[in-house]
Short mmCIF file of N, CA and C in Angstrom, two decimals:
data_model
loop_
_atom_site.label_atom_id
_atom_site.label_comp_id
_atom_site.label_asym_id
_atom_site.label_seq_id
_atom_site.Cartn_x
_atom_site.Cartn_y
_atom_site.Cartn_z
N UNK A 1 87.18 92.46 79.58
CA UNK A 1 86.31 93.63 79.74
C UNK A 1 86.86 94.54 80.83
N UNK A 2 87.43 94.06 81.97
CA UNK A 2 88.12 94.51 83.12
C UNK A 2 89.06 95.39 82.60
N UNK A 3 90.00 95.16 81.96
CA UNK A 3 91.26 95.68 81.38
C UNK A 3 90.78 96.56 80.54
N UNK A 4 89.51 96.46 79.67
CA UNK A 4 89.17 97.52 78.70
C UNK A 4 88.89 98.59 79.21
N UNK A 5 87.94 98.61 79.90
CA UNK A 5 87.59 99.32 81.41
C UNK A 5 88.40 100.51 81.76
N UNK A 6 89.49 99.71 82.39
CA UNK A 6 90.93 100.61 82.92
C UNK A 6 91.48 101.19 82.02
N UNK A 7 91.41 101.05 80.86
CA UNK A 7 92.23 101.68 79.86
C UNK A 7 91.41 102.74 79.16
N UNK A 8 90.17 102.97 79.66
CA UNK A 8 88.95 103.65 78.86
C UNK A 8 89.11 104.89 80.11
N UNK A 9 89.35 104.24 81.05
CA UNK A 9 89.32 105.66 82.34
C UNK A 9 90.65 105.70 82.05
N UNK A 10 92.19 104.75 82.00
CA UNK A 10 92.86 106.15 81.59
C UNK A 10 93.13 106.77 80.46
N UNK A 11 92.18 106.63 80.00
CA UNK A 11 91.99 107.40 78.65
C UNK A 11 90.99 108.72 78.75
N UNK A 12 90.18 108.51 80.11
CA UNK A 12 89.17 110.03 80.15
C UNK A 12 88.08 109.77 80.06
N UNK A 13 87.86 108.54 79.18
CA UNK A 13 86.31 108.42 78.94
C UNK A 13 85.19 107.38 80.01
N UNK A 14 85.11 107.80 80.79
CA UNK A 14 84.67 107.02 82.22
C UNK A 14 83.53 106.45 81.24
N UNK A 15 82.82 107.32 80.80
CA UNK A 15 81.39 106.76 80.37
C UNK A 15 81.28 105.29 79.37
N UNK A 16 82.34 105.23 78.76
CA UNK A 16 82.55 104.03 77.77
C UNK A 16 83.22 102.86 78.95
N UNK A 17 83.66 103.54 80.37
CA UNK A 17 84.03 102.21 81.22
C UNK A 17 83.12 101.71 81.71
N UNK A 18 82.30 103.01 82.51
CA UNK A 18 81.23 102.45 82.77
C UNK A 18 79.66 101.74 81.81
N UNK A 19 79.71 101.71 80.82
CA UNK A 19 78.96 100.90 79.56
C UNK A 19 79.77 99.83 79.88
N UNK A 20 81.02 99.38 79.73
CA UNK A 20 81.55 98.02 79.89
C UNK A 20 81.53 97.44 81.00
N UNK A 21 81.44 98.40 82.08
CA UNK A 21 81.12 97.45 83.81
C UNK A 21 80.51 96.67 83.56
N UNK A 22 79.10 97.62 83.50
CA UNK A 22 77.61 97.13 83.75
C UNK A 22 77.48 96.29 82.69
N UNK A 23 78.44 95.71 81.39
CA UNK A 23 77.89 94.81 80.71
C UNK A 23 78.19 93.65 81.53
N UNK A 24 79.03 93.71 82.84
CA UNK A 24 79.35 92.16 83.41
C UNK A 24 78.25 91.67 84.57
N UNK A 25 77.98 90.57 84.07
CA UNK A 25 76.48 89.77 84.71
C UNK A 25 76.99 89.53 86.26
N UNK A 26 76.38 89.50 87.15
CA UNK A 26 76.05 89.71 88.22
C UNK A 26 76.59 88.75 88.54
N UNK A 27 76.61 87.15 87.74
CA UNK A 27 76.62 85.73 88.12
C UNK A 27 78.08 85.28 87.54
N UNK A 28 78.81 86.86 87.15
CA UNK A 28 79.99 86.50 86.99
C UNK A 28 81.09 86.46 87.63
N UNK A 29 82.06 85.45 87.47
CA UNK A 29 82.91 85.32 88.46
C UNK A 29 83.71 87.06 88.58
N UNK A 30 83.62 87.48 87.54
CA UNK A 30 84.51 88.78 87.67
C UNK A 30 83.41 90.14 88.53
N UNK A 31 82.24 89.56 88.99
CA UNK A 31 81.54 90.42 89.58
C UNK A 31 82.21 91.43 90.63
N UNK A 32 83.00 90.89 91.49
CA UNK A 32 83.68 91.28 92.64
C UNK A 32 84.90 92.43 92.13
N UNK A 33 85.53 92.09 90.95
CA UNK A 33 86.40 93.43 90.30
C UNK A 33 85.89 94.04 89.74
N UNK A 34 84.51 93.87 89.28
CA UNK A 34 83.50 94.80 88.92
C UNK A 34 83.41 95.96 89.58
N UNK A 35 82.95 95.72 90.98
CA UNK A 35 82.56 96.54 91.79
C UNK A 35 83.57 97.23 92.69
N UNK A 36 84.91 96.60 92.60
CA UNK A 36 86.07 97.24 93.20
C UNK A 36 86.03 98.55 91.96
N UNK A 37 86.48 98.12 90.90
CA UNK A 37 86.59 99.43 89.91
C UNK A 37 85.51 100.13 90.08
N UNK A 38 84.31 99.84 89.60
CA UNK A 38 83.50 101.26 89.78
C UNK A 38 83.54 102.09 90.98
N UNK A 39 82.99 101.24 91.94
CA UNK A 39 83.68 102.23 93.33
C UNK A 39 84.75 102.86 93.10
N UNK A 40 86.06 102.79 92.58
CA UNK A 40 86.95 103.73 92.10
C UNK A 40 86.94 104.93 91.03
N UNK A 41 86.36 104.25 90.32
CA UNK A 41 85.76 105.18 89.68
C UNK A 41 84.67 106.12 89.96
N UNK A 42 83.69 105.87 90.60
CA UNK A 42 82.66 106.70 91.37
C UNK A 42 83.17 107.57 92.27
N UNK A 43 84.39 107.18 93.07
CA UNK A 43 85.19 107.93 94.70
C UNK A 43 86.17 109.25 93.30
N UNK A 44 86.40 109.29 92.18
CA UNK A 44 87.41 109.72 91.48
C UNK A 44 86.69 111.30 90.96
N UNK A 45 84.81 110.70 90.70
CA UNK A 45 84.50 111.04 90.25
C UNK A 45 83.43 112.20 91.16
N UNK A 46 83.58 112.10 92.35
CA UNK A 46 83.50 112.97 93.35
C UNK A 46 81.98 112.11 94.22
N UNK A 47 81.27 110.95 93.42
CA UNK A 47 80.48 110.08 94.12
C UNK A 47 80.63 109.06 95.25
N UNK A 48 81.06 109.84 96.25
CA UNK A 48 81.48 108.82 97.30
C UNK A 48 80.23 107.97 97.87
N UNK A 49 79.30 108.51 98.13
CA UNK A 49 77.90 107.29 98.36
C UNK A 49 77.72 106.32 97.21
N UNK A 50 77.94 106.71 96.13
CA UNK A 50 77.93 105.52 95.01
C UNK A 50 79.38 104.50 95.13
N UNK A 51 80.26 105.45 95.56
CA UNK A 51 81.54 104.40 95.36
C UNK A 51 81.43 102.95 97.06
N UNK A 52 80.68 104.33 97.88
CA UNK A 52 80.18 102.95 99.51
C UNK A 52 79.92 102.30 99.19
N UNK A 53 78.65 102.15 98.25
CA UNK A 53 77.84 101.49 98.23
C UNK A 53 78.50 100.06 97.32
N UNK A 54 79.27 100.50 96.40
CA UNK A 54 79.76 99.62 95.64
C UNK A 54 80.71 98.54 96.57
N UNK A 55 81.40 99.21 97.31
CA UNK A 55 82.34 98.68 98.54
C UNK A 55 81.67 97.69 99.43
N UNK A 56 80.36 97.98 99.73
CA UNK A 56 79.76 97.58 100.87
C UNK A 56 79.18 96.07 100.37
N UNK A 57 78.51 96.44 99.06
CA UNK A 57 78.24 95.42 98.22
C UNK A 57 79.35 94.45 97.95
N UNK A 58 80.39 94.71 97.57
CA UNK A 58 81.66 93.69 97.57
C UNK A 58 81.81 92.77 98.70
N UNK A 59 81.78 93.86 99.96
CA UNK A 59 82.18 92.96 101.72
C UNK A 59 80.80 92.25 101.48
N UNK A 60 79.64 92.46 101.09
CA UNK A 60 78.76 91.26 101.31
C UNK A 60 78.37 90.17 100.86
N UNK A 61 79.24 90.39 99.10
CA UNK A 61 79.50 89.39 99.02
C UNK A 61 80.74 88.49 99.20
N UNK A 62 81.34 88.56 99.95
CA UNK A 62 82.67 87.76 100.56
C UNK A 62 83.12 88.66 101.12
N UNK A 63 82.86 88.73 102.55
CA UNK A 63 83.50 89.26 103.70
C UNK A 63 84.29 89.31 104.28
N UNK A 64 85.30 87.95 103.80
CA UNK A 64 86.08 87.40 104.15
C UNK A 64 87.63 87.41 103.45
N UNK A 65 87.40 88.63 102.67
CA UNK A 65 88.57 89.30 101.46
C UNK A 65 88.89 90.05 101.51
N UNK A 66 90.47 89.86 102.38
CA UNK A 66 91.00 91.01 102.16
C UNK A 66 91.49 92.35 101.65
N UNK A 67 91.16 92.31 100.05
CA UNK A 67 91.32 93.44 99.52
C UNK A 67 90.17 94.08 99.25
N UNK A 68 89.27 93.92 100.04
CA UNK A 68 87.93 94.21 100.04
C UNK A 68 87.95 95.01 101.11
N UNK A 69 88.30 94.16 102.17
CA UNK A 69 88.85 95.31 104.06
C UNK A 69 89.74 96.24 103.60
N UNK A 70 90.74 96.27 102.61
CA UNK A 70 91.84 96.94 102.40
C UNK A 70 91.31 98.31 102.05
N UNK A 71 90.64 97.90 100.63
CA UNK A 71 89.63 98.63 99.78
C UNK A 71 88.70 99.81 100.86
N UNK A 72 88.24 99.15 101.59
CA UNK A 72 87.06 100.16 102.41
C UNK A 72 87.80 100.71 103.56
N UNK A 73 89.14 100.53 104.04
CA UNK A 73 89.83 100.79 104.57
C UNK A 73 90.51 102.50 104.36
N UNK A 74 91.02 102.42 102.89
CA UNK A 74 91.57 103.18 102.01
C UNK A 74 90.41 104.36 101.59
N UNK A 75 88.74 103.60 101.92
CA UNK A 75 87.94 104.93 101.50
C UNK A 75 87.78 105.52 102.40
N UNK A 76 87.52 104.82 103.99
CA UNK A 76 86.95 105.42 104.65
C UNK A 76 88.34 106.63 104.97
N UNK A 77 89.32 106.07 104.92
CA UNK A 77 90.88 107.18 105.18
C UNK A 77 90.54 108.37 104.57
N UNK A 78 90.30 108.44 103.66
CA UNK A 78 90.24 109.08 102.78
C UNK A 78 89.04 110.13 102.27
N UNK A 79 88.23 109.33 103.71
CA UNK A 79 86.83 110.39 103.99
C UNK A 79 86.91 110.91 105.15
N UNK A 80 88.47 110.87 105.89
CA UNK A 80 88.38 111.04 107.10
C UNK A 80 87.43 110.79 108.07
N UNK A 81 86.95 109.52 107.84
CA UNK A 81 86.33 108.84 108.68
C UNK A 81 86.84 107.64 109.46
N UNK A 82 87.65 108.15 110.57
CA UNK A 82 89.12 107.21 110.69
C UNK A 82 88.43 106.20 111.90
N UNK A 83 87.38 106.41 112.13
CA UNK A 83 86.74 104.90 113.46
C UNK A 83 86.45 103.58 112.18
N UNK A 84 85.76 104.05 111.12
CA UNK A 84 84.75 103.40 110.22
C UNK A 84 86.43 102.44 109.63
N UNK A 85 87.62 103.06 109.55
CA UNK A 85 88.80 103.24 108.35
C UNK A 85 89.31 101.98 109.78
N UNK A 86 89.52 102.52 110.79
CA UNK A 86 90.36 101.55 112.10
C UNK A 86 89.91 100.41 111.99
N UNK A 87 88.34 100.07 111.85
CA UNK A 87 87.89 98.74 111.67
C UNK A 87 88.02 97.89 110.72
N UNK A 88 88.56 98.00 109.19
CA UNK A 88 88.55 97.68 108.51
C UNK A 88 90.47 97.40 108.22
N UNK A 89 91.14 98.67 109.04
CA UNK A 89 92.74 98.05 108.84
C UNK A 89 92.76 97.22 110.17
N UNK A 90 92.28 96.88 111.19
CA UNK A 90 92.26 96.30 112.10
C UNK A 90 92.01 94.73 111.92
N UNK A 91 90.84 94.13 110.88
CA UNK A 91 90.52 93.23 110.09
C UNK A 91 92.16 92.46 109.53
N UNK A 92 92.70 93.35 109.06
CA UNK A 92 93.84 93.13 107.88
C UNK A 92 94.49 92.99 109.06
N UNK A 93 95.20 93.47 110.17
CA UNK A 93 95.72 93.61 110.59
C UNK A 93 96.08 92.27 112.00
N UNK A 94 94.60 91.80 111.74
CA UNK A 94 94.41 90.45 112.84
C UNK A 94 94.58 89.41 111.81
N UNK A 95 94.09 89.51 110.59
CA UNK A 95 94.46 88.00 109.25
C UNK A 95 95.84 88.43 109.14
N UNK A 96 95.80 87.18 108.68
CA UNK A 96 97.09 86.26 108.23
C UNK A 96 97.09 86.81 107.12
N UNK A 97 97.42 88.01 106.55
CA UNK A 97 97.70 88.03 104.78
C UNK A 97 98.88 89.21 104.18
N UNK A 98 99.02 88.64 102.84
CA UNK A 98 99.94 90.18 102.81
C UNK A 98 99.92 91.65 102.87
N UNK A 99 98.36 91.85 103.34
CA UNK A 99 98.79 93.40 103.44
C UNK A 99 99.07 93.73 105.06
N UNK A 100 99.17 92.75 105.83
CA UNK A 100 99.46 93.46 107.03
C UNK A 100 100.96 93.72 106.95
N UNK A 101 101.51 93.32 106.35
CA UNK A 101 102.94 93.64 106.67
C UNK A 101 103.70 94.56 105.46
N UNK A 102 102.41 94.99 104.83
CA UNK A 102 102.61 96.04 103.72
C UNK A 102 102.93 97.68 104.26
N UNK A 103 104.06 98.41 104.08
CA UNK A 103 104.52 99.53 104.68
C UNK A 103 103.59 100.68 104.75
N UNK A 104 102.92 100.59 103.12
CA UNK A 104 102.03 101.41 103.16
C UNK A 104 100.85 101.29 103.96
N UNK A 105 100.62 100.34 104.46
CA UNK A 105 99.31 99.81 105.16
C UNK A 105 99.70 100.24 106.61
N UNK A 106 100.79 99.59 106.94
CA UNK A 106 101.20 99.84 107.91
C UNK A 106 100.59 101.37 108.52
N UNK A 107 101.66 102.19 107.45
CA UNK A 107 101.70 103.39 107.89
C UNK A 107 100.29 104.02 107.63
N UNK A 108 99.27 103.90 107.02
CA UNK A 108 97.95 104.17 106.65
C UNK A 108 96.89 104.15 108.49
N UNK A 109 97.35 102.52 108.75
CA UNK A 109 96.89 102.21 110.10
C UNK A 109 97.13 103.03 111.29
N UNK A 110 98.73 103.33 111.02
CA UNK A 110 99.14 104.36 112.20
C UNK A 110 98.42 105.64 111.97
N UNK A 111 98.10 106.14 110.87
CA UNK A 111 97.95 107.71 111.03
C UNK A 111 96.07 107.44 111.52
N UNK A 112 95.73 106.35 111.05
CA UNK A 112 94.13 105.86 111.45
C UNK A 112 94.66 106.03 113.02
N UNK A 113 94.78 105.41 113.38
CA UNK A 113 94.95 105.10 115.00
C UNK A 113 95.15 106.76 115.57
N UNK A 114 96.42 107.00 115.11
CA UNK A 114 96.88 108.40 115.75
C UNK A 114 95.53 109.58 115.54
N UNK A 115 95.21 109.62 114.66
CA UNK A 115 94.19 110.58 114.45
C UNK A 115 92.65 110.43 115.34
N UNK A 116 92.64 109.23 115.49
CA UNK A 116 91.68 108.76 116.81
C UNK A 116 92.04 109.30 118.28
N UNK A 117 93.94 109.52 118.38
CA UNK A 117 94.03 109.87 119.79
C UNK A 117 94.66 108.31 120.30
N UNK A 118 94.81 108.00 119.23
CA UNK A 118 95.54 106.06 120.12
C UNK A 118 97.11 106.38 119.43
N UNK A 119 97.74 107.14 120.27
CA UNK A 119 98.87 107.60 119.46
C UNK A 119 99.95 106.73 120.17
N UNK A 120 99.65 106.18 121.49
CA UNK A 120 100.87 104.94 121.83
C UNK A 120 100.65 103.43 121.00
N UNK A 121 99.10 103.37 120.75
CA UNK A 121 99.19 102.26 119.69
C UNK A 121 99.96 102.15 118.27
N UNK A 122 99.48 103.98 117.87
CA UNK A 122 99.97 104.21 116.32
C UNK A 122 101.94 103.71 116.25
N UNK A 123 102.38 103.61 117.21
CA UNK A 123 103.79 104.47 117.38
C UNK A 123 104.64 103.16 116.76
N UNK A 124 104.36 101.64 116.98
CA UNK A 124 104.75 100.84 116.52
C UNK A 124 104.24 100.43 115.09
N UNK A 125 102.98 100.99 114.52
CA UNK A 125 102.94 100.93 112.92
C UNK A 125 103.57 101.53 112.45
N UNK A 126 103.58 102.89 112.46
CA UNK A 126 104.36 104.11 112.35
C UNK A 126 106.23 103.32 112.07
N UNK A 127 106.41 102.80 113.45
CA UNK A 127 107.96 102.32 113.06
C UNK A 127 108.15 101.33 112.00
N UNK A 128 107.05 100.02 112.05
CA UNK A 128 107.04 98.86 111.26
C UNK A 128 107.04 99.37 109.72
N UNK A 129 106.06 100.55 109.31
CA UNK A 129 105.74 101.08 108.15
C UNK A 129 107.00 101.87 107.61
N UNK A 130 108.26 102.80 108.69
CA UNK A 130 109.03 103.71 108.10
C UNK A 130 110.12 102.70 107.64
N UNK A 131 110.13 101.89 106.53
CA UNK A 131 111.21 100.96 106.47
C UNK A 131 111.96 101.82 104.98
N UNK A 132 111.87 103.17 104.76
CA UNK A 132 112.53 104.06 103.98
C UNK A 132 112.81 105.15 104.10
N UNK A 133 113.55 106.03 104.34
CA UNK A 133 114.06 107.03 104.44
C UNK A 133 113.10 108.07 103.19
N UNK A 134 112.85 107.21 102.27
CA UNK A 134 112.26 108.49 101.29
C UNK A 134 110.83 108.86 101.88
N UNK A 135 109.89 108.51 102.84
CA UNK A 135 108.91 108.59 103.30
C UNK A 135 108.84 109.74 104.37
N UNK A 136 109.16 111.04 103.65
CA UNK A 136 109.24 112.28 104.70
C UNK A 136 107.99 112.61 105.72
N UNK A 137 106.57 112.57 104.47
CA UNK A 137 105.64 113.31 104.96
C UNK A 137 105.15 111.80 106.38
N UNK A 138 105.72 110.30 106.30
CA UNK A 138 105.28 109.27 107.37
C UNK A 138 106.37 110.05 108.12
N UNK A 139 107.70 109.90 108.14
CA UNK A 139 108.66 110.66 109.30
C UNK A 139 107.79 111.71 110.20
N UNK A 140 107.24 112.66 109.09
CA UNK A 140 107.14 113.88 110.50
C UNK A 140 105.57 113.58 111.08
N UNK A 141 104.23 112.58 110.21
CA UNK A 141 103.73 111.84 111.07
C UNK A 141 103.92 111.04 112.69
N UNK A 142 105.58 110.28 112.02
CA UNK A 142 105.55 109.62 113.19
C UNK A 142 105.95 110.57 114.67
N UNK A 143 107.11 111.90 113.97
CA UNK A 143 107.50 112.63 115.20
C UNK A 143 106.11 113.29 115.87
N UNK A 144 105.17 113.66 115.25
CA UNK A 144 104.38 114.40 115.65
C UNK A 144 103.07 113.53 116.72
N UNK A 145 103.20 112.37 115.96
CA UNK A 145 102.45 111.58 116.84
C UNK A 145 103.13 110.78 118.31
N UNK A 146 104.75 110.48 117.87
CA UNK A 146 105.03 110.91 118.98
C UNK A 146 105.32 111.62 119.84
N UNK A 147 105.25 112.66 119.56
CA UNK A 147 105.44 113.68 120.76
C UNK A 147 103.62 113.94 121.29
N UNK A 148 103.00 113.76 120.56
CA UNK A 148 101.52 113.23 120.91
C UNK A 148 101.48 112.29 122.21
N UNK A 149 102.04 111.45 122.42
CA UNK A 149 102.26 110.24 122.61
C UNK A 149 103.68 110.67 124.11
N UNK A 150 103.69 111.80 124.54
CA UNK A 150 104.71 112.39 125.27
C UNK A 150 106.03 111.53 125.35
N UNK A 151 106.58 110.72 123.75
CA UNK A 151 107.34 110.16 123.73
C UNK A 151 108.54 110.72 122.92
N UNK A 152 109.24 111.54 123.85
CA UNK A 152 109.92 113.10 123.48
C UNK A 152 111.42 112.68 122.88
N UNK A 153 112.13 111.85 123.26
CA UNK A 153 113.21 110.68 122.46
C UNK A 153 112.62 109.96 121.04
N UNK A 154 111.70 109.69 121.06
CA UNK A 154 111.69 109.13 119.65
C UNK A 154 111.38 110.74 118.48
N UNK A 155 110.45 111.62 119.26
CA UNK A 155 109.99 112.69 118.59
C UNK A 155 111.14 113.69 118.45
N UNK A 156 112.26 113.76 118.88
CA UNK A 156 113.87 114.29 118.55
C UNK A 156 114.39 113.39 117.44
N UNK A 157 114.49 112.45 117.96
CA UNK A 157 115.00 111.07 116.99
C UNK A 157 114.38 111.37 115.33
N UNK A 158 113.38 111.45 115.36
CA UNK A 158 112.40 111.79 114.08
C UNK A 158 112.24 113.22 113.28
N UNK A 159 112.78 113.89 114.06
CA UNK A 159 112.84 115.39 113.24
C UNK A 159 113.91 115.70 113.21
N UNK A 160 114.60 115.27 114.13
CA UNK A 160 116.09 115.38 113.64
C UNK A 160 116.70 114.58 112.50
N UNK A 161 116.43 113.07 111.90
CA UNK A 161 116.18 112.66 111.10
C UNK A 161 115.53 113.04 109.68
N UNK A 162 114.47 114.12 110.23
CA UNK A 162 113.50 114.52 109.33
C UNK A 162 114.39 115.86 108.56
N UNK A 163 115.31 116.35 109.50
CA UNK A 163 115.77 117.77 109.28
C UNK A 163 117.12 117.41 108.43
N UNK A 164 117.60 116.23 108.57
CA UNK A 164 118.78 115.77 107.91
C UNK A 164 118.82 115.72 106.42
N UNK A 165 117.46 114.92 106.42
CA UNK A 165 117.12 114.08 105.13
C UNK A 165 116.48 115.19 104.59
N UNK A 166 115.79 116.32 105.06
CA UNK A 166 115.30 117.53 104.01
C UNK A 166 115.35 118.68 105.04
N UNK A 167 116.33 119.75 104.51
CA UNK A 167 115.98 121.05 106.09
C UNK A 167 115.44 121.61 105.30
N UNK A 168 114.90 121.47 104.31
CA UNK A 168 113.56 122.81 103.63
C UNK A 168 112.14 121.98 104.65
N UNK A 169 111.64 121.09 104.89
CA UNK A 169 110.59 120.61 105.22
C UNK A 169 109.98 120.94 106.46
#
């Protein structure tokens, strides 16, 4: 039903995904990807209090899941609500699991942090996360946050880098 789901939104027709959510019982083990998708689907669909709520409901039922912290992590970013977003990559970031050492996470955390004003904290996600050269728009993140960060050698280091790898940017 999960898979039908996904293939019904990318197909356009949310309304035939959402008829197949809600056919999954509450007491089902697949309850928990239930509510990851609709929340995606709700945040897509411009319902961000419906997609919280779906999120919030997930962390309560197992709080203790990481792609659940990841998940509410990624919304709150994305609502620019970067205190609510810090607590939740901070979670990931103290467990033992694979998304802490995920680049994108990484770098997600740093721009959380930096955008708070914790721009000497951000400065080592920021590095851990740039493990590619194709990651322009994290590069001039990181120069900008360091020079935030009155750390004027790495913020040369980084736009000069940045200016190499693209001088239109």
């Amino acid at each position: 039903i999960l898979f039908t789901a996904e293939c019904w939104i990318d197909l356009g027709n949310d309304l035939k995904a959402l008829e197949l959510l809600h056919s999954i019982d509450e007491t089902s083990e697949h309850h928990l990807s239930k509510l990851l998708l609709l929340a995606d689907l709700y945040q897509t669909q411009g319902l961000e209090e419906v997609a919280e709520s779906k999120l919030l409901e997930a962390q309560e039922l197992n709080p203790t899941e990481p792609i659940i912290w990841y998940a509410l992590a990624q919304f709150y970013l994305s609502q620019a609500n970067y205190y609510k977003a810090s607590l939740f990559f901070e979670k990931i970031m103290k467990d033992d699991n694979p998304f802490s050492t995920d680049p994108i996470v990484q770098l997600n955390f740093a721009e959380t942090l930096s955008m708070l004003g914790h721009f000497e904290k951000a400065l080592p996600y920021f590095q851990k996360g740039l493990q590619s050269d194709q990651d322009l728009d994290g590069l001039f993140r990181y120069g900008l946050t360091a020079y935030k960060a009155n750390d004027f050698e790495k913020t040369i280091d980084a736009f000069t880098k940045l200016q190499k790898l693209d001088p239109q940017y």
